[in-house]
XYZ file of C-alpha atoms in Angstrom:
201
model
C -7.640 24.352 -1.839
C -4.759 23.470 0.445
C -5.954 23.670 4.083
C -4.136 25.809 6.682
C -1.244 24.177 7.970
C -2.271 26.279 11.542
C -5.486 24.011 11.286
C -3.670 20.774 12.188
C -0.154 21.479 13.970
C 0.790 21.746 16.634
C -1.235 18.817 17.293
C -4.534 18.662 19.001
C -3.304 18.380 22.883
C -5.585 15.911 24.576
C -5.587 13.149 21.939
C -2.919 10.579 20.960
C -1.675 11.061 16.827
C 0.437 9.077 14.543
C 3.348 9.422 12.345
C 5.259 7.133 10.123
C 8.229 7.447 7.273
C 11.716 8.012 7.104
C 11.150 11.538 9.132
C 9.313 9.993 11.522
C 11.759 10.585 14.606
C 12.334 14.323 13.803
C 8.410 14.827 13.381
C 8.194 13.513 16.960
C 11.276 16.137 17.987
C 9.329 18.538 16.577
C 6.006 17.812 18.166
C 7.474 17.670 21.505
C 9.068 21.395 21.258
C 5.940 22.601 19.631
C 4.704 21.988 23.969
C 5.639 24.290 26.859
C 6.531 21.569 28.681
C 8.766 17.826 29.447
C 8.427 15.160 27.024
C 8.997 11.262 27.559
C 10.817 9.258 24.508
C 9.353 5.584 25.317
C 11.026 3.151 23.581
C 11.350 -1.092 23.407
C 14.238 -2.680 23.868
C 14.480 -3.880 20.377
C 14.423 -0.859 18.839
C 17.705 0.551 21.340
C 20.084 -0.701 18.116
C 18.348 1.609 16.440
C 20.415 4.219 18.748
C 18.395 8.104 19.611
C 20.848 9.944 21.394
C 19.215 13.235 23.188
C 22.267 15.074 21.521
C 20.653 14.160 17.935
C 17.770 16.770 18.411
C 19.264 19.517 20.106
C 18.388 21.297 17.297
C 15.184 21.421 17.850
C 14.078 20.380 21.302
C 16.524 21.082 24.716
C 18.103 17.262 25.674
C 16.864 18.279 29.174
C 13.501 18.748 28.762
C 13.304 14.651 27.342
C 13.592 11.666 29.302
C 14.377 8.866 28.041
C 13.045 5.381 28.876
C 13.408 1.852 27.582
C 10.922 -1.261 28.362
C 11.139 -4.697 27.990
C 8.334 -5.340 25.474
C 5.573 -3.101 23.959
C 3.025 -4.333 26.575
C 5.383 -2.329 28.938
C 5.878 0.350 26.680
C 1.753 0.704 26.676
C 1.740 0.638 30.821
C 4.434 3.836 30.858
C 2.791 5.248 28.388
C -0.808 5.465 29.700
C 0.631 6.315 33.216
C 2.458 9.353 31.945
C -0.224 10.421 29.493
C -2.688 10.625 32.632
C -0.411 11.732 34.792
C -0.369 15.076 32.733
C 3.087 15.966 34.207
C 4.448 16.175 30.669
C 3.543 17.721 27.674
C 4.135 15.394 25.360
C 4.590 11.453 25.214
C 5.989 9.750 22.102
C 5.586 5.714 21.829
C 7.752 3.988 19.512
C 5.318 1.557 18.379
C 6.341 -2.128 16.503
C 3.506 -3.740 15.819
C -0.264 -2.369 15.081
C -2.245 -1.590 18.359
C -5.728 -3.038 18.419
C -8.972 -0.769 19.338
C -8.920 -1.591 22.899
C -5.386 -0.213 23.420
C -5.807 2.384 21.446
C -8.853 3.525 23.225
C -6.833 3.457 26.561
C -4.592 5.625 25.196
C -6.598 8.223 24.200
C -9.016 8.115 27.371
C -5.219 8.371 28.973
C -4.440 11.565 27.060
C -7.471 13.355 27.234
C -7.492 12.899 31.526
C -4.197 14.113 31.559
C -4.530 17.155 28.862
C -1.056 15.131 27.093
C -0.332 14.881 23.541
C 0.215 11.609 22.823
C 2.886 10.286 19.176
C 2.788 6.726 17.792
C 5.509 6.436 15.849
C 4.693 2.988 13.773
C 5.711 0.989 11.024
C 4.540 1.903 7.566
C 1.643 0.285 7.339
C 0.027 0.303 10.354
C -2.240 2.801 12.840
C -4.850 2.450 15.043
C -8.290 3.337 14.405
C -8.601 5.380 17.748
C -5.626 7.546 16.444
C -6.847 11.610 16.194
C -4.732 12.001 13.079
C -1.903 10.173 11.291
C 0.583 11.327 9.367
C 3.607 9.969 7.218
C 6.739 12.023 6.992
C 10.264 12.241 4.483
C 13.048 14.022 4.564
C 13.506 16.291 1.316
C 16.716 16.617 -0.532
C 17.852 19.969 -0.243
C 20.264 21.043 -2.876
C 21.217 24.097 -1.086
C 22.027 23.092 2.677
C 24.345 19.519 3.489
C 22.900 20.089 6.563
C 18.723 20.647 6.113
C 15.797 19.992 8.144
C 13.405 20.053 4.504
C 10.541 17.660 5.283
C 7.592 16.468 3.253
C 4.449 16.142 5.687
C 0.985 14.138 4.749
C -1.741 13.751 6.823
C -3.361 10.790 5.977
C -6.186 10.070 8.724
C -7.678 12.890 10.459
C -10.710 12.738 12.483
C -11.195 16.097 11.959
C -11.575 15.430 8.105
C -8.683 17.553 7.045
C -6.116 16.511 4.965
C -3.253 18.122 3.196
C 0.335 18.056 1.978
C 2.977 20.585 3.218
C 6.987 21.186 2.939
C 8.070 22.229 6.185
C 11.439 23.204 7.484
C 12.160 23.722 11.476
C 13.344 27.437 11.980
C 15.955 27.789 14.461
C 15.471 31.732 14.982
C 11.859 30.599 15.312
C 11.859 27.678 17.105
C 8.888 26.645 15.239
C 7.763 25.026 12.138
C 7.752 26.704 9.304
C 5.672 25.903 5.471
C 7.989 26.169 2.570
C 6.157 28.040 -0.624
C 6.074 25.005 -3.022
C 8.431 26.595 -5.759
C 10.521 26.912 -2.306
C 11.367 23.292 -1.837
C 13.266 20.414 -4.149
C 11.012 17.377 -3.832
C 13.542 15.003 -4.906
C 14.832 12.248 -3.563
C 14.706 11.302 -0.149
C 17.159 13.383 2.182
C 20.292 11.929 2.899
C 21.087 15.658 3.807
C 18.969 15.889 6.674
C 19.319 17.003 9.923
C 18.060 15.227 13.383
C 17.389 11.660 14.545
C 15.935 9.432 12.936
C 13.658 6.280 13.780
């Protein structure tokens, strides 16, 4: 039986997740506008070619509410994380993450987000995670036959300290401003969107 989507997002607030695939950047857009508050975009200075302009989720999550910062290397990218998950000025902190984090640092950053009351997004290579990481999920964009422009996603949850996993097509509702689940016979689970809407990373 397919567990309620409900169950698992919005993400447990207080802990630090992961996410991963082709959808991974619009996944983290829609974390951060599933908060109340300000989210910080942290991001290494070689992954800036990879260009995330504010104006590519406006969709989805208000440019102003996001700051943006880039760091030197990921040992930087850690620091400013940690700081602004304690700090607990923000709602949400996303971490663009190239290379796999070992227990210790991964530890920090949960002790980080739990003092602070922050959600906390990895986004990391295929591939990787942290053991300390509350849940991790991978994420693809869904063709959508109907809509040139579609935010159709495929989400997985594949680690979940919790226990629960599941599969679910999601869409982002703009009357909403939420989330939504797709019925099954509802989505095209073809090939990977090039029709899709939002940043990517």
């Amino acid at each position: 039986m397919q567990p309620d989507f409900a169950s698992v997002f919005p993400l447990r607030v207080g802990r630090v997740h992961e996410c991963c695939g082709l959808g991974s950047a619009a996944f983290a857009a829609m974390v951060a506008a599933s908060g109340q508050g300000g989210a910080l975009w942290i991001r290494p200075e070689q992954r800036q070619k990879e260009a995330l302009y504010p104006v590519g989720i406006t969709s989805v999550f208000e440019p102003s509410r996001m700051l943006m910062a880039q760091t030197k290397t990921e040992v930087d990218s850690l620091a400013v994380a940690e700081e602004a998950l304690r700090d607990g000025a923000l709602s949400c902190v996303l971490i663009d993450i190239t290379r796999p984090l070992d227990l210790r640092e991964g530890r920090r950053l949960q002790l980080a987000a739990r003092a602070g009351g922050t959600t906390g997004l990895c986004l990391i290579p295929e591939g990787m995670g942290s053991n300390a990481a509350e849940t991790r999920w991978r994420v693809r964009p869904l063709f959508d036959p109907e809509s040139e422009v579609s935010t159709l996603m495929r989400w997985e949850i594949i680690k979940n300290k919790a226990g629960i996993l599941g599969v679910w097509n999601v869409r982002w509702s703009d009357e909403a401003r939420r989330v939504q689940v797709v019925p099954p016979e509802d989505a095209r689970s073809g090939s990977q969107g090039q029709h899709t809407q939002g940043p990517r990373g």
